[in-house]
XYZ file of C-alpha atoms in Angstrom:
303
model
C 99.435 168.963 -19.937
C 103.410 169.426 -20.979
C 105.095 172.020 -18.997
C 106.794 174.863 -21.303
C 109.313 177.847 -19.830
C 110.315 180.313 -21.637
C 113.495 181.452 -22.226
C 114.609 185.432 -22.712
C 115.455 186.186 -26.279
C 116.561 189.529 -26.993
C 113.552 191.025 -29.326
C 111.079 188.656 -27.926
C 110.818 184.747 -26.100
C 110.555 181.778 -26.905
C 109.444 178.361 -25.897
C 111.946 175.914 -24.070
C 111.205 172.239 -25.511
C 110.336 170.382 -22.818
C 113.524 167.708 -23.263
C 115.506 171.111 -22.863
C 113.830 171.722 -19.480
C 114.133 167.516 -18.510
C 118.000 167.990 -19.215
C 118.519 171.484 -16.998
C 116.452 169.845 -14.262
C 118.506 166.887 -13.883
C 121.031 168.921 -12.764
C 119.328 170.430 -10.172
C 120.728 169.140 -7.053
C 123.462 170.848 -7.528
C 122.335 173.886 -8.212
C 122.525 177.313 -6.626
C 118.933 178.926 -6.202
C 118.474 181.598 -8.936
C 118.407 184.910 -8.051
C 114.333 186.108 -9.045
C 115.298 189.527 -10.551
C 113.371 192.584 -10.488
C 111.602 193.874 -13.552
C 114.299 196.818 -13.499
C 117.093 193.716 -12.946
C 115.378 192.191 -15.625
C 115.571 194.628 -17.649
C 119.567 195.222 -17.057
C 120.399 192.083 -17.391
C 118.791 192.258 -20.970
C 120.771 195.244 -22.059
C 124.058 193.416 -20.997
C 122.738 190.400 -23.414
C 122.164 192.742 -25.882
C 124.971 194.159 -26.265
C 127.487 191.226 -25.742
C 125.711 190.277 -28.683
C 126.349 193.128 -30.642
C 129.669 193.293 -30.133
C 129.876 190.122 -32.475
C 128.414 189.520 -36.052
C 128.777 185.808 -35.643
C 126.973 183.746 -33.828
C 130.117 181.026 -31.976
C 131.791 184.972 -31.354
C 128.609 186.183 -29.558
C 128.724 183.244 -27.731
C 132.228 183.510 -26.252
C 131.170 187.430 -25.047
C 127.903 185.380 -23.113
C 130.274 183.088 -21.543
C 131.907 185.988 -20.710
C 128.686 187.500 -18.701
C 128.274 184.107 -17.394
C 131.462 183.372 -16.028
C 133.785 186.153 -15.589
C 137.067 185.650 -14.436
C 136.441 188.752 -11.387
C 132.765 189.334 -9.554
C 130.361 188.769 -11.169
C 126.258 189.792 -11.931
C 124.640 186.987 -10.877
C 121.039 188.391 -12.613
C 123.253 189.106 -15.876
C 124.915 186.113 -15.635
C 121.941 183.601 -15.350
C 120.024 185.858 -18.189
C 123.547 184.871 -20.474
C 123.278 180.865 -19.397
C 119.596 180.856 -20.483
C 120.810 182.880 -24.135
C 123.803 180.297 -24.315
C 121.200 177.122 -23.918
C 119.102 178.700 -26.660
C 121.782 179.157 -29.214
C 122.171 175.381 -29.155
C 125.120 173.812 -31.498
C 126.440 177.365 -32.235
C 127.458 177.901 -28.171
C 129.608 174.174 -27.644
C 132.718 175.872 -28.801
C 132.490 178.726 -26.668
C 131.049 176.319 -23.792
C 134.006 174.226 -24.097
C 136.606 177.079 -24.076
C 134.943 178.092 -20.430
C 135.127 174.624 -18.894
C 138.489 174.544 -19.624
C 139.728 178.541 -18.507
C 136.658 179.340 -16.282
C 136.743 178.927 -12.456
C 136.500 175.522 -11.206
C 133.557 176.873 -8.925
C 131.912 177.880 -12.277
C 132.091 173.752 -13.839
C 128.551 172.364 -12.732
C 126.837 175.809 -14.036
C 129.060 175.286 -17.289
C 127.306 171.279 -17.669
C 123.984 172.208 -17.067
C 123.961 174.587 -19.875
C 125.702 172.495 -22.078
C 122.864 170.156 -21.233
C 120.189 172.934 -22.244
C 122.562 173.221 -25.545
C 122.779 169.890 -26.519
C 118.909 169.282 -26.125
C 118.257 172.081 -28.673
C 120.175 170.121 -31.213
C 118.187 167.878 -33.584
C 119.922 165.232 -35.873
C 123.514 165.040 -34.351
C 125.098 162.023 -35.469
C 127.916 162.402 -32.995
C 126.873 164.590 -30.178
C 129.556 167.363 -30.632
C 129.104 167.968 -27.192
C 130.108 164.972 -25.457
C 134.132 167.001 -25.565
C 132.767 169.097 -22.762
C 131.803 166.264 -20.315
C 135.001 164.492 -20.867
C 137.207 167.656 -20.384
C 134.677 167.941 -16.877
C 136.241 165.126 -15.594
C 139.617 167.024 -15.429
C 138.424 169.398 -13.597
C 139.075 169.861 -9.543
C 134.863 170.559 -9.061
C 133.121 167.331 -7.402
C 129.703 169.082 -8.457
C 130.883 169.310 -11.912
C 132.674 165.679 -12.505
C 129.615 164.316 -10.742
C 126.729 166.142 -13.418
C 129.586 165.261 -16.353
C 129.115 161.428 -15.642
C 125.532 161.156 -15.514
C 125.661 163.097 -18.763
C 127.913 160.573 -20.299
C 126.299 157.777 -19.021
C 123.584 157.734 -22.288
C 126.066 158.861 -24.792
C 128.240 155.967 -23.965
C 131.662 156.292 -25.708
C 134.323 154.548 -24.594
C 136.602 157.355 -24.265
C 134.647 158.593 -20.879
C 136.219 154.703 -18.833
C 139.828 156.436 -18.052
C 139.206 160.359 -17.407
C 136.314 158.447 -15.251
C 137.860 156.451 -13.271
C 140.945 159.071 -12.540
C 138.510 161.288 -11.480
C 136.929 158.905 -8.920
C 141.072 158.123 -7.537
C 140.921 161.528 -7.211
C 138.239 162.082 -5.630
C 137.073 159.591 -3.703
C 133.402 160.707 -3.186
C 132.863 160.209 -6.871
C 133.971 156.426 -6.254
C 130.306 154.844 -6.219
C 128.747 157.549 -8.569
C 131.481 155.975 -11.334
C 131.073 152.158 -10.502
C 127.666 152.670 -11.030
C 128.152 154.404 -14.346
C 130.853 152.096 -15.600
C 128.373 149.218 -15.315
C 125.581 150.992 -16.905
C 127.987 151.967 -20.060
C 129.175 147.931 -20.344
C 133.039 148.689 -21.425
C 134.507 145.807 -20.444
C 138.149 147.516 -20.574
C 136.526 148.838 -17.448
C 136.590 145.432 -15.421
C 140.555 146.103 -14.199
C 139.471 149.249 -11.955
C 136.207 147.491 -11.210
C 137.573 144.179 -10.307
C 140.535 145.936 -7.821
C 137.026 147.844 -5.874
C 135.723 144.804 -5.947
C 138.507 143.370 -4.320
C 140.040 145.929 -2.337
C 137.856 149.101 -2.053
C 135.439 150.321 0.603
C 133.202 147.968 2.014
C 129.947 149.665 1.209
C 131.087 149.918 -2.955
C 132.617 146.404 -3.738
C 128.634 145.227 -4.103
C 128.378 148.440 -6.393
C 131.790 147.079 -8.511
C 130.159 143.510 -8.237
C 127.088 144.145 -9.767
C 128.502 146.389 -12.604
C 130.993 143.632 -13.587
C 127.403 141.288 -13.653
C 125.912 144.136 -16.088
C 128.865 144.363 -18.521
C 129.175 140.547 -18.859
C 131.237 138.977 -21.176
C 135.096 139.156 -20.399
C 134.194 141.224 -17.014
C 132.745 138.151 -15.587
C 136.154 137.044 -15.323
C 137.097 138.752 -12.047
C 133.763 137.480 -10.587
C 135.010 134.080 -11.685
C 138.767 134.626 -10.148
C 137.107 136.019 -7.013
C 135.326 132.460 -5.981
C 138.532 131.251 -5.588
C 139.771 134.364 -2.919
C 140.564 133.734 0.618
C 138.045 135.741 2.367
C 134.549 134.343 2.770
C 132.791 137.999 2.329
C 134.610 138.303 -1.472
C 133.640 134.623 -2.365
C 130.120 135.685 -1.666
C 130.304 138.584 -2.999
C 131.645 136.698 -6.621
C 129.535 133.527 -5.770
C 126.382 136.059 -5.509
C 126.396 138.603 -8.464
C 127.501 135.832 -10.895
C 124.108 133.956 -10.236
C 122.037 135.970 -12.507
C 124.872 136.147 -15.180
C 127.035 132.522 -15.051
C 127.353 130.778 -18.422
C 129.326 127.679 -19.521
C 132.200 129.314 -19.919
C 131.933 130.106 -15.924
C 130.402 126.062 -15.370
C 133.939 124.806 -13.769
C 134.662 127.462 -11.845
C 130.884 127.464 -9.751
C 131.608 123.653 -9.800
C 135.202 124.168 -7.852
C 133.565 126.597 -5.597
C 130.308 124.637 -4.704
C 133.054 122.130 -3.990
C 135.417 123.523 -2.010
C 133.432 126.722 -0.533
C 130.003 125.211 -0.452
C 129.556 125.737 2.746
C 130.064 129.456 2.700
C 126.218 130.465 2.955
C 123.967 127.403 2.145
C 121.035 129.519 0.066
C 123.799 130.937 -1.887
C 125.510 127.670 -3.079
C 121.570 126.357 -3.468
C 121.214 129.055 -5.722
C 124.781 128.185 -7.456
C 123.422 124.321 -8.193
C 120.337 125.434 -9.169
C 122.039 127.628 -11.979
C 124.567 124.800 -13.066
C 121.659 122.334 -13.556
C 119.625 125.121 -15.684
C 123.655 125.654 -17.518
C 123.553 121.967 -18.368
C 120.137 121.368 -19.639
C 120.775 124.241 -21.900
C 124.381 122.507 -23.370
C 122.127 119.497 -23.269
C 118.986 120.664 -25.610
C 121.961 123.088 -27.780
C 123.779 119.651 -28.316
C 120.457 117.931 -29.210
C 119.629 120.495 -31.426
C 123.123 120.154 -33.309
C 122.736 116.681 -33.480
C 119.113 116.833 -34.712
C 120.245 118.845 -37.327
C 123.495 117.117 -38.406
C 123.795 115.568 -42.096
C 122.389 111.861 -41.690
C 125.027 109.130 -43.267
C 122.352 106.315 -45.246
């Protein structure tokens, strides 16, 4: 049976649709447990509601007065304030402006709360061709909040527009802690502008993320497996491996001279790795072989 929670409404409730609930949920690790109010909190923190949204006729003004009651720029409610996230998530496309006004002027502390119910937002809108609230996430990434880069990327991860690669990777020279969270991304969104940054962790970052950088160069493909190519040629056994390894499941002719150099010169680097390597330039062949076949098969015949 699908779960539903409902969501205060001033006058009544209503249902939140269960993608709205996936969306909030994902962001729950970083997450403050919510304050359970009281029926009389309850019942306070509906009057404040109420009347931020009477001070405005308009629904993108009422907004901005929520935001307000969620994050105030002195102490704040914390039973008001979660009642005016909830109303924010429920007013959907009409709340993004106001919701991208607070990520930008609203404590840093306040950024992860700010994502999450953009997240609740966006999964009340229906039939967005471009997600109007994909601004938010990016402007995230500018912000000094780990908790609030780090719930910004995994939101941009689906949405995948190019314009996330640079504020991304910034953010993860910034702060380093993000470093693996935004390999991981980069290779999962398959820019392949993105293979410079990935190609110098590769080369020169942290031990336990140059795998991470490895394998997302594999998943873009294309142009990024040029790194992997240049990187069976390095000095160092561990980053010939490294190459030699993640290009196995993604080597194509254009890579054939390269794994033939290395299984030359290197091939005794790790013997089930360059077994591995001739295995895939035999399969590389037999494929130019049948392709070339095929062309010739179906080449005009001179009588």
């Amino acid at each position: 049976m699908g779960l539903t929670v409902y969501s205060g409404v001033v006058g009544g409730v209503k249902p939140l649709p269960q993608i709205a609930l996936l969306a909030l949920l994902a962001g729950a690790t970083f997450a403050a447990p919510a304050p359970v109010p009281s029926e009389a909190d309850a019942a306070r923190a509906d009057k404040a509601v109420g009347a931020a949204l009477a001070r405005s006729t308009d629904a993108g003004s009422q907004a901005h007065n929520l935001c307000e009651l969620a994050w105030p720029s002195g102490p704040r409610d914390e039973i008001v304030a979660a009642r005016a996230r909830r109303e924010l998530a429920d007013f959907g496309e009409h709340s993004l402006a106001a919701l991208r006004d607070a990520i930008n002027t609203a404590k840093p502390e306040y950024s992860a709360e700010i994502i999450r119910t953009t997240q609740g937002a966006a999964a009340n809108i229906e039939g967005a061709d471009t997600p109007a609230y994909i601004p938010i996430y990016l402007d995230a990434l500018w912000i000094p909040s780990h908790d609030g880069r780090a719930l910004a990327i995994d939101s941009l991860i689906p949405v995948k527009t190019p314009l996330a690669v640079q504020p991304m990777i910034d953010a993860a020279i910034e702060d380093p802690s993000l470093a693996s969270q935004v390999v991981t991304a980069l290779g999962r969104m398959r820019f392949e502008h993105a293979r410079f940054y990935l190609e110098k962790v590769m080369m020169e970052g942290p031990p336990a993320i140059r795998p991470i950088a490895a394998a997302s160069l594999t998943q873009i493909g294309g142009a990024a497996l040029g790194p992997l190519k240049n990187a069976l040629k390095a000095p160092d056994r561990d980053t010939r491996l490294l190459a030699a390894r993640a290009l196995v499941p993604a080597a194509t002719e254009r890579e054939l001279g390269a794994l033939y150099d290395y299984i030359r010169d290197h091939g005794d680097d790790d013997p089930a790795t360059t077994q591995a390597l001739r295995g895939l330039t035999v399969r590389i062949e037999q494929a130019i072989a049948a392709r070339d076949a095929a062309n010739a098969a179906a080449a005009p015949k001179d009588f």
